[in-house]
Tab-separated table of C-alpha atoms in Angstrom:
chain	number	residue	atom	x	y	z
A	1	MET	CA	80.065	178.323	104.125
A	2	MET	CA	81.757	181.449	103.294
A	3	LEU	CA	84.566	180.657	105.817
A	4	MET	CA	85.035	177.256	104.023
A	5	GLN	CA	85.227	178.868	100.536
A	6	LYS	CA	87.825	181.352	101.809
A	7	THR	CA	89.895	178.562	103.238
A	8	LYS	CA	89.690	176.784	99.948
A	9	ASN	CA	90.802	179.804	98.076
A	10	TYR	CA	93.582	180.281	100.419
A	11	ILE	CA	94.885	176.715	100.014
A	12	LEU	CA	94.578	176.973	96.175
A	13	ILE	CA	96.798	180.090	96.062
A	14	LEU	CA	99.324	178.590	98.374
A	15	ILE	CA	99.456	175.472	96.220
A	16	LEU	CA	99.959	177.635	93.002
A	17	THR	CA	102.597	179.757	94.881
A	18	LEU	CA	104.588	176.600	95.871
A	19	MET	CA	104.252	175.135	92.278
A	20	LEU	CA	105.643	178.491	90.841
A	21	THR	CA	108.458	178.536	93.176
A	22	ALA	CA	109.454	174.983	92.394
A	23	PHE	CA	109.269	175.436	88.713
A	24	THR	CA	111.133	178.612	88.639
A	25	SER	CA	113.918	176.942	90.945
A	26	CYS	CA	114.131	174.034	88.534
A	27	LEU	CA	114.713	176.583	85.694
A	28	ASN	CA	117.479	178.352	87.497
A	29	GLN	CA	119.114	175.117	88.263
A	30	GLY	CA	119.533	174.395	84.675
A	31	LEU	CA	121.669	177.433	84.181
A	32	PRO	CA	125.370	177.553	84.186
A	33	THR	CA	127.433	179.670	86.596
A	34	PRO	CA	127.948	183.138	85.315
A	35	LEU	CA	131.474	184.985	85.360
A	36	VAL	CA	129.538	188.152	86.793
A	37	HIS	CA	126.168	188.626	88.500
A	38	TYR	CA	124.871	191.872	89.798
A	39	SER	CA	121.439	190.969	91.009
A	40	PHE	CA	120.955	194.253	92.803
A	41	SER	CA	119.130	192.402	95.708
A	42	GLY	CA	119.895	194.945	98.357
A	43	ASN	CA	123.442	195.588	97.092
A	44	THR	CA	125.824	196.303	94.355
A	45	VAL	CA	128.078	193.139	95.011
A	46	ASP	CA	129.003	190.773	92.284
A	47	GLY	CA	127.412	187.444	93.469
A	48	GLN	CA	130.128	185.333	91.849
A	49	GLY	CA	133.029	187.148	93.629
A	50	HIS	CA	135.061	187.774	90.462
A	51	SER	CA	134.563	191.603	90.631
A	52	ASN	CA	134.560	194.300	93.092
A	53	ARG	CA	131.519	196.155	94.425
A	54	LEU	CA	130.151	198.468	91.618
A	55	GLU	CA	130.938	202.087	92.444
A	56	ASN	CA	127.621	204.131	92.478
A	57	ASN	CA	127.736	207.501	91.180
A	58	GLY	CA	124.117	208.787	91.695
A	59	ALA	CA	122.130	205.859	90.705
A	60	LYS	CA	119.145	205.332	93.015
A	61	ASN	CA	117.361	202.254	94.333
A	62	THR	CA	114.191	201.526	92.684
A	63	PRO	CA	111.625	198.460	92.740
A	64	ASP	CA	112.614	195.656	90.455
A	65	ARG	CA	110.210	193.969	87.975
A	66	PHE	CA	108.708	191.764	90.763
A	67	GLY	CA	107.989	195.062	92.797
A	68	ALA	CA	110.498	194.229	95.547
A	69	PRO	CA	111.723	197.523	97.055
A	70	ASP	CA	115.500	198.595	96.429
A	71	SER	CA	116.056	195.709	94.202
A	72	ALA	CA	116.971	197.533	90.940
A	73	TYR	CA	118.756	200.951	90.072
A	74	TYR	CA	117.274	204.108	88.320
A	75	PHE	CA	119.779	206.247	86.232
A	76	ASP	CA	118.694	209.738	85.645
A	77	GLY	CA	119.987	210.270	82.190
A	78	ILE	CA	121.833	213.265	83.407
A	79	SER	CA	125.022	212.016	85.504
A	80	ALA	CA	124.222	208.818	87.201
A	81	SER	CA	126.354	205.751	86.340
A	82	MET	CA	128.012	202.745	88.043
A	83	MET	CA	131.524	201.320	87.336
A	84	VAL	CA	133.736	198.446	88.332
A	85	ASN	CA	137.237	196.988	87.273
A	86	LEU	CA	136.823	193.455	85.892
A	87	SER	CA	139.318	190.537	85.944
A	88	ASP	CA	139.460	187.164	83.888
A	89	MET	CA	137.037	188.295	81.350
A	90	PRO	CA	136.875	186.218	78.128
A	91	ASP	CA	138.045	187.735	74.839
A	92	ILE	CA	135.043	189.333	73.111
A	93	SER	CA	135.926	187.565	69.904
A	94	THR	CA	135.256	184.173	71.521
A	95	SER	CA	131.959	182.721	73.086
A	96	LEU	CA	130.032	185.316	75.327
A	97	THR	CA	126.532	185.955	76.711
A	98	ILE	CA	125.389	188.962	78.461
A	99	SER	CA	121.938	189.415	79.977
A	100	TRP	CA	120.164	192.091	81.552
A	101	TRP	CA	116.572	193.714	82.374
A	102	PHE	CA	115.766	197.385	81.719
A	103	LYS	CA	112.715	199.885	82.038
A	104	VAL	CA	112.250	203.341	80.729
A	105	GLU	CA	109.525	205.715	81.652
A	106	ALA	CA	109.580	207.507	78.315
A	107	GLY	CA	111.139	207.335	74.895
A	108	PRO	CA	115.032	208.474	74.832
A	109	VAL	CA	115.583	212.068	74.399
A	110	PHE	CA	118.936	212.937	72.414
A	111	LYS	CA	121.034	216.002	72.463
A	112	ASP	CA	121.923	215.297	68.885
A	113	SER	CA	121.657	213.025	65.792
A	114	LEU	CA	124.673	210.943	67.201
A	115	ASP	CA	123.873	210.711	70.789
A	116	ALA	CA	123.088	207.481	72.740
A	117	GLY	CA	121.870	206.426	76.209
A	118	ASN	CA	124.360	203.623	77.258
A	119	MET	CA	122.904	200.947	79.406
A	120	ILE	CA	126.042	198.826	79.501
A	121	ALA	CA	129.675	199.243	78.377
A	122	LEU	CA	131.978	196.232	78.667
A	123	VAL	CA	135.218	197.552	77.368
A	124	ASP	CA	139.026	198.140	77.546
A	125	THR	CA	139.575	201.727	76.857
A	126	THR	CA	143.490	201.462	76.560
A	127	LYS	CA	143.015	198.754	73.754
A	128	ALA	CA	139.935	200.549	72.410
A	129	ILE	CA	137.868	197.324	72.252
A	130	GLY	CA	134.520	196.572	73.738
A	131	ILE	CA	130.686	196.216	73.265
A	132	GLN	CA	127.985	198.646	74.300
A	133	PHE	CA	124.328	198.299	74.637
A	134	GLY	CA	121.529	200.911	74.552
A	135	TYR	CA	119.427	203.399	72.777
A	136	ARG	CA	121.055	205.376	69.809
A	137	ALA	CA	119.778	208.478	67.935
A	138	PRO	CA	118.450	208.474	64.386
A	139	GLY	CA	121.742	209.423	63.007
A	140	TYR	CA	123.001	206.024	63.324
A	141	LYS	CA	120.318	205.024	60.925
A	142	THR	CA	119.461	201.925	62.966
A	143	LYS	CA	116.185	200.932	64.619
A	144	GLY	CA	117.141	202.338	67.848
A	145	LEU	CA	117.790	199.636	70.478
A	146	ASP	CA	121.415	198.885	69.466
A	147	ILE	CA	124.511	196.681	70.323
A	148	TRP	CA	127.766	198.302	68.964
A	149	ASN	CA	131.533	197.999	69.063
A	150	TRP	CA	133.689	200.455	70.786
A	151	GLY	CA	133.936	203.441	68.366
A	152	GLY	CA	130.125	202.921	67.019
A	153	GLY	CA	130.245	200.105	64.641
A	154	THR	CA	126.863	198.584	64.803
A	155	ILE	CA	126.635	194.914	65.593
A	156	LEU	CA	122.851	194.250	66.054
A	157	GLU	CA	119.712	196.325	66.295
A	158	CYS	CA	116.040	196.066	67.053
A	159	GLN	CA	112.889	198.138	67.471
A	160	LYS	CA	112.472	200.065	70.740
A	161	PRO	CA	109.990	198.293	72.716
A	162	GLU	CA	107.037	199.540	74.976
A	163	ILE	CA	107.808	202.048	77.753
A	164	LYS	CA	106.817	201.791	81.422
A	165	GLN	CA	107.548	198.030	81.210
A	166	TRP	CA	110.330	195.794	82.194
A	167	HIS	CA	112.135	194.254	79.451
A	168	HIS	CA	114.769	191.477	79.084
A	169	CYS	CA	117.689	191.535	76.669
A	170	ALA	CA	120.378	189.019	75.845
A	171	TYR	CA	123.334	189.229	73.730
A	172	ILE	CA	125.145	186.074	72.434
A	173	TYR	CA	128.158	185.608	70.414
A	174	ASP	CA	129.145	181.944	69.803
A	175	GLY	CA	132.531	182.699	67.884
A	176	HIS	CA	130.651	183.191	64.338
A	177	LYS	CA	127.371	184.609	64.949
A	178	HIS	CA	125.900	187.489	67.056
A	179	GLN	CA	122.310	187.165	68.308
A	180	TYR	CA	120.075	189.588	70.133
A	181	PHE	CA	117.034	188.535	72.179
A	182	LEU	CA	114.369	190.604	73.499
A	183	ASP	CA	111.839	189.370	76.053
A	184	GLY	CA	112.951	185.749	75.075
A	185	GLN	CA	112.620	186.291	71.392
A	186	LEU	CA	115.331	186.201	68.743
A	187	VAL	CA	114.969	189.780	67.008
A	188	SER	CA	118.464	190.232	65.288
A	189	GLU	CA	121.364	188.269	63.876
A	190	SER	CA	124.647	189.285	62.289
A	191	GLU	CA	128.094	188.119	61.326
A	192	VAL	CA	129.889	191.463	61.920
A	193	LYS	CA	133.404	190.768	62.596
A	194	PRO	CA	133.950	191.455	66.350
A	195	GLN	CA	136.753	193.441	67.956
A	196	SER	CA	139.371	191.434	69.708
A	197	GLY	CA	140.567	191.603	73.446
A	198	ARG	CA	139.559	191.087	77.119
A	199	PRO	CA	137.430	193.919	78.609
A	200	ASN	CA	138.624	194.948	81.958
A	201	TYR	CA	135.904	197.599	82.774
A	202	LEU	CA	132.216	197.498	83.114
A	203	MET	CA	130.178	200.699	83.239
A	204	LEU	CA	126.411	201.012	83.637
A	205	GLY	CA	124.349	204.056	82.585
A	206	ASN	CA	127.136	205.558	80.538
A	207	TYR	CA	130.489	204.810	78.859
A	208	PRO	CA	133.999	205.456	80.155
A	209	GLY	CA	134.842	209.122	79.372
A	210	GLY	CA	131.585	209.849	77.670
A	211	THR	CA	128.388	211.812	78.411
A	212	GLN	CA	125.819	209.425	76.773
A	213	TYR	CA	123.798	208.768	79.779
A	214	PHE	CA	120.893	206.298	80.025
A	215	ALA	CA	117.710	207.462	81.575
A	216	GLY	CA	115.877	204.378	83.111
A	217	SER	CA	116.193	201.442	85.439
A	218	LEU	CA	118.519	198.582	85.135
A	219	ASP	CA	118.449	195.121	86.869
A	220	GLU	CA	120.055	191.639	86.990
A	221	ILE	CA	123.207	192.018	85.090
A	222	LEU	CA	124.841	188.639	84.013
A	223	ILE	CA	127.861	187.886	81.852
A	224	TYR	CA	128.789	184.307	80.873
A	225	GLY	CA	131.880	183.059	79.258
A	226	GLN	CA	129.790	180.895	76.854
A	227	ALA	CA	127.139	181.260	74.207
A	228	LEU	CA	123.977	180.014	75.920
A	229	SER	CA	121.417	178.186	73.945
A	230	ILE	CA	117.884	179.477	73.077
A	231	ASP	CA	116.436	177.415	75.668
A	232	LYS	CA	118.731	178.932	78.384
A	233	ILE	CA	117.815	182.534	77.265
A	234	THR	CA	114.182	181.324	77.666
A	235	GLU	CA	114.880	180.222	81.143
A	236	LEU	CA	116.774	183.425	81.938
A	237	PHE	CA	113.562	185.322	80.802
A	238	ALA	CA	111.269	183.240	82.959
A	239	SER	CA	113.318	182.777	85.933
A	240	ARG	CA	112.951	184.727	89.086
A	241	LYS	CA	116.002	186.589	90.545
A	242	ALA	CA	118.428	184.813	92.845
A	243	LEU	CA	118.713	186.164	96.288
A	244	LEU	CA	122.315	186.966	97.174
A	245	PRO	CA	123.684	187.866	100.747
A	246	MET	CA	123.778	191.443	101.928
């Protein structure tokens, strides 16, 4: 009797696992092809082939949001960063979506009132344009988890979420309105005039030439050359990571 019950439980778990896999696969199939996709599934290669391998300066492998070993990267907040030159990026004043996952073990610690912890910087430093994402100190008079232009002008802001948990963020610009999603929920909107130009450089954990380092883990960096719908953001939040070749 006990053996029969264990067999039934095993079959139920197997069925549920297969259903979840099929469901998340369907979700992924509904997403468009990104311009850039760093899944960190064992490497720092752009899965779409549009960019070079990220140059890693001190970021360490860490488990991802599913507990898979060596499938995300931890940045120490002191000197760790990653960077890569980009090509064929859209103008940031046109349609754009950027999606990523992050986790911090503690609240941010700032050196001064105008410090920041840059998770992502998508920029062209020569033209002085770009978009940056991360934590910012109280001197900026924002809620703390911000999106800002190169130079510091606030685009969007939201409250800092709970620590010791993975969180999904997405930024959308449709040519008129900026939107900020946290864990699948719209948390901020604005119509701030964007900077204009094509970014040619992606940096994780800091910004080019700066010392505003992020302390925490990053995973699944995606850049789309279009404004995704709310339904697609929900799919990104719900979907499992795509496996890429080593």
